[in-house]
GROMACS .gro file of C-alpha atoms in nm:
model
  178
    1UNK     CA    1   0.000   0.000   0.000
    2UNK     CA    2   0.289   0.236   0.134
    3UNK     CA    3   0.458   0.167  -0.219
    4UNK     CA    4   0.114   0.257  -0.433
    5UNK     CA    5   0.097   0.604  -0.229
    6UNK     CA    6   0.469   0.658  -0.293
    7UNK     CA    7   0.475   0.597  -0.640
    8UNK     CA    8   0.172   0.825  -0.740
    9UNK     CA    9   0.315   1.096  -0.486
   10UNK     CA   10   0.644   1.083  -0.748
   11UNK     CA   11   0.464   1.069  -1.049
   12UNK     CA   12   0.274   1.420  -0.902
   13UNK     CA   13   0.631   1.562  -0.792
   14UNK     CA   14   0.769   1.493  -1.122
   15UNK     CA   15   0.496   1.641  -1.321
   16UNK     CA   16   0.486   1.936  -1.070
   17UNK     CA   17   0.860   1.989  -1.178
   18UNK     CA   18   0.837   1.951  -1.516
   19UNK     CA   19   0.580   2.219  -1.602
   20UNK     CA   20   0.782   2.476  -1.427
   21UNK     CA   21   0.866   2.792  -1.703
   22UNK     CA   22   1.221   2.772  -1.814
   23UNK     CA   23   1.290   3.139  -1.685
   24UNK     CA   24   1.115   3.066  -1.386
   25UNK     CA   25   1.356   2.761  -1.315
   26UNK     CA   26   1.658   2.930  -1.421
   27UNK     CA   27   1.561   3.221  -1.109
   28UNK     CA   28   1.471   2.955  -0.886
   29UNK     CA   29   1.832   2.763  -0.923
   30UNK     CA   30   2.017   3.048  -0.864
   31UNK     CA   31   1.837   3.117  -0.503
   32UNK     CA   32   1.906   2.716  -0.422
   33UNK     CA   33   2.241   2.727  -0.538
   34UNK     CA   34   2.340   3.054  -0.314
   35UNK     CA   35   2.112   2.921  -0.008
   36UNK     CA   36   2.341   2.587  -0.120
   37UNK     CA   37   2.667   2.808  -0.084
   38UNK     CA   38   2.579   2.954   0.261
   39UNK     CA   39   2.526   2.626   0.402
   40UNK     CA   40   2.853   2.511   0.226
   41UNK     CA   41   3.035   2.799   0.436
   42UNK     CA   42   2.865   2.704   0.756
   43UNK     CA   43   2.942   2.340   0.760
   44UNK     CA   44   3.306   2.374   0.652
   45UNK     CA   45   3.313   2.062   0.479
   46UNK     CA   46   3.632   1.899   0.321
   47UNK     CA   47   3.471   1.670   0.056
   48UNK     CA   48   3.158   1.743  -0.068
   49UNK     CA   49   2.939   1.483  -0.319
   50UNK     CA   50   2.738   1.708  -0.552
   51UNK     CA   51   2.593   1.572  -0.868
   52UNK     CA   52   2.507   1.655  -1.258
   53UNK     CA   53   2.206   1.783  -1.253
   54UNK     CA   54   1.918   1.643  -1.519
   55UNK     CA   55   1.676   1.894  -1.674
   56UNK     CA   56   1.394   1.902  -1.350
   57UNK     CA   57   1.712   1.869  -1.069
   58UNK     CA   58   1.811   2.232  -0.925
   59UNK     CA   59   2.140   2.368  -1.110
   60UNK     CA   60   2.461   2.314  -0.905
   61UNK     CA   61   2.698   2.325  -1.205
   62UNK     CA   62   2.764   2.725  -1.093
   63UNK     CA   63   2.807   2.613  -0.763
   64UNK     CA   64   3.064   2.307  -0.877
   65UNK     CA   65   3.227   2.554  -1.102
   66UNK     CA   66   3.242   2.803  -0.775
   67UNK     CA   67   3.382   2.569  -0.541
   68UNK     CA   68   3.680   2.441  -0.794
   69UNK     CA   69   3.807   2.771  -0.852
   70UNK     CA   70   3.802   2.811  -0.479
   71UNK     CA   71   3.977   2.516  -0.440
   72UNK     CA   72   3.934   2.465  -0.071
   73UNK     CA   73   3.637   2.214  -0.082
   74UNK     CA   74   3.700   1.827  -0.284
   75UNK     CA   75   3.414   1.805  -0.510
   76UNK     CA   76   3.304   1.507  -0.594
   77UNK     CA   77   3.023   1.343  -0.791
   78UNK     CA   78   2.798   1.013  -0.866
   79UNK     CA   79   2.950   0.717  -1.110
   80UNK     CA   80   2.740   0.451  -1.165
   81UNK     CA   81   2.798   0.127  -1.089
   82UNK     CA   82   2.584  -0.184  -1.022
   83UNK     CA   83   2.233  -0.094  -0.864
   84UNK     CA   84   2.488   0.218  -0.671
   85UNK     CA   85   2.765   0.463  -0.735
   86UNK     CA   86   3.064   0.539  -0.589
   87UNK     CA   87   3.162   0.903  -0.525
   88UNK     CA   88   3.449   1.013  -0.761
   89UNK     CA   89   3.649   1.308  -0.785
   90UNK     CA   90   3.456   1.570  -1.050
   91UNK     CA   91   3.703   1.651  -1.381
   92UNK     CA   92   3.662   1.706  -1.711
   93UNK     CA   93   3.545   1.583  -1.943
   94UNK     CA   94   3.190   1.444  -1.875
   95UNK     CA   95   3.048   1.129  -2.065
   96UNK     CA   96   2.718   1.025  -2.081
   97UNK     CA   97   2.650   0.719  -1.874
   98UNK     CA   98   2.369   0.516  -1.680
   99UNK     CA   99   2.030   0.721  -1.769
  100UNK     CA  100   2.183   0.982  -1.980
  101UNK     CA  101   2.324   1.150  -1.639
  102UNK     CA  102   2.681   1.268  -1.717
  103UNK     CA  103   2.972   1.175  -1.524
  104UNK     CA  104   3.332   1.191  -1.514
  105UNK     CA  105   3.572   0.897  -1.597
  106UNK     CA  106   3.595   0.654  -1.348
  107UNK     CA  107   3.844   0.716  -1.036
  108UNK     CA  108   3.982   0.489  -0.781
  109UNK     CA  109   4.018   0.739  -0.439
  110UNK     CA  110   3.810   0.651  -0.202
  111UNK     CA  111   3.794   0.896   0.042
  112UNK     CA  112   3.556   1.015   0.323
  113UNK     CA  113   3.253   1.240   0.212
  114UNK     CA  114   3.168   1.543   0.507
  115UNK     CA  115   2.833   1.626   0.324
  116UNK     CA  116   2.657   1.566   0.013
  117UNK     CA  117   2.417   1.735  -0.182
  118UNK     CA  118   2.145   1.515  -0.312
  119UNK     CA  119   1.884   1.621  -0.548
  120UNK     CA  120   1.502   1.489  -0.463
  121UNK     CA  121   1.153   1.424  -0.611
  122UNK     CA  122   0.986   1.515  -0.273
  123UNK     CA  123   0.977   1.426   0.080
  124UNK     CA  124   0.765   1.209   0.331
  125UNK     CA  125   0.636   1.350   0.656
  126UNK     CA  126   0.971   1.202   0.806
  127UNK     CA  127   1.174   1.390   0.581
  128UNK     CA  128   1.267   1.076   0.370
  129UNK     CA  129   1.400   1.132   0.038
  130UNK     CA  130   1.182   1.047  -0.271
  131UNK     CA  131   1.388   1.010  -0.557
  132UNK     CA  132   1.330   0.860  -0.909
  133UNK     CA  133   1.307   0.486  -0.741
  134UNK     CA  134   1.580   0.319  -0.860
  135UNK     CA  135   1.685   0.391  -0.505
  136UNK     CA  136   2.117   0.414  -0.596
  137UNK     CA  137   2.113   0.698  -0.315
  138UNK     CA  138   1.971   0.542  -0.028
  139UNK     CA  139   2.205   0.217  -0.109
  140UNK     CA  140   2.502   0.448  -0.171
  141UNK     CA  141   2.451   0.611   0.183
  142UNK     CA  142   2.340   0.258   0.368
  143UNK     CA  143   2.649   0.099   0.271
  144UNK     CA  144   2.881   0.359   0.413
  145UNK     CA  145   3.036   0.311   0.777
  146UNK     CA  146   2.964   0.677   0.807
  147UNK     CA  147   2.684   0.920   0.780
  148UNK     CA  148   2.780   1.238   0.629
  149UNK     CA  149   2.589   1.567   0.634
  150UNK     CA  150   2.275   1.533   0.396
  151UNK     CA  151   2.165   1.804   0.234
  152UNK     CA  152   1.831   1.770   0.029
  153UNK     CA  153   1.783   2.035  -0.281
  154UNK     CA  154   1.444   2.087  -0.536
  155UNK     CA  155   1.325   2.420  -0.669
  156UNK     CA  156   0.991   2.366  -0.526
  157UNK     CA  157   0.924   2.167  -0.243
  158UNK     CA  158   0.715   1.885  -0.268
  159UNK     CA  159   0.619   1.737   0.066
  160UNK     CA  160   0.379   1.485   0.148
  161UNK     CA  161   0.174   1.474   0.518
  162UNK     CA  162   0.212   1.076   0.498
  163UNK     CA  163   0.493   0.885   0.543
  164UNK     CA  164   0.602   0.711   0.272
  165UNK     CA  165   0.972   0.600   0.305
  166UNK     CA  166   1.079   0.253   0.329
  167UNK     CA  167   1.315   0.168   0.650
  168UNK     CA  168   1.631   0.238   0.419
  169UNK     CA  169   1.566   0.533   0.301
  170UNK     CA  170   1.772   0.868   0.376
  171UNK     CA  171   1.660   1.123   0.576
  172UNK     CA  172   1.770   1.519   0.529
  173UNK     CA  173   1.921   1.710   0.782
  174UNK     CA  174   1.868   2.009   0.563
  175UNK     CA  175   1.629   2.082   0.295
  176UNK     CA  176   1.696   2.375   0.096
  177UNK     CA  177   1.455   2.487  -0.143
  178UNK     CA  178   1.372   2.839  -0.357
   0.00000   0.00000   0.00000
């Protein structure tokens, strides 16, 4: 039943998302990606995992391009393996992968995230990510020894008053939204 309720609450996210204006979306990711960047400074994090965005995900390229030419933050991103990722350093170029998300070549380091940025569908009354359901974020995070900083991003919130989440999946300690 839970999974029924979840499903149609992502279909209603996504088509939420996707008739958002262009212009309006383009305004929108730039107040996420600064709110982003003040939380950044905040937490102080060594190595952050960000991700390429797809067309209804907010807009951190700025914010990946920002952080580089800082150079005081490790930026790294999703590469697709198996029914996961791993988190690999961000460099150019990109390559399509997986789903038509683009990622850099693959990497060997291995080293401990501080916080990641993870982009969402919606959220439960919990706070539980919804993603797209192939669930490679909530295995990614379960089958660390560690829990970094979570930090959920979307243009618009989407929030549901029922809880919908499955046991294993990943709960925000911040949600930052336009």
């Amino acid at each position: 039943m839970i999974e029924s309720h979840k499903s149609d609450f992502r279909k209603s996210c996504i088509n939420r998302l996707k008739f958002k204006s262009h212009f309006a979306k383009i305004k929108k990711d730039k107040i996420v990606v600064e709110k982003l960047f003040k939380t950044i400074c905040m937490l102080k994090p060594k190595r952050l995992l960000l991700y390429i965005p797809m067309d209804m995900e907010v807009n951190v390229l700025p914010l990946i391009k920002l952080l580089r030419k800082e150079g005081k933050i490790e930026v790294y991103v999703p590469y697709m393996i198996g029914d996961s990722f791993k988190a690999v350093k961000y460099r150019l170029p990109l390559k399509k992968g997986r789903f038509g998300i683009k990622e850099p070549n693959n990497s060997f380091v291995q080293k401990k995230l501080d916080a990641a940025i993870i982009p969402i569908v919606g959220i439960d009354a919990q706070y539980k990510r919804i993603g797209f359901g192939a669930g490679m974020y909530d295995r990614f995070f379960d089958r660390l020894s560690y829990k970094p900083t979570l930090i959920f991003t979307q243009t618009i919130l989407c929030k549901s008053d029922q809880n919908l989440s499955n046991k294993y999946d990943i709960q925000a300690d911040y949600i930052i939204t336009s």
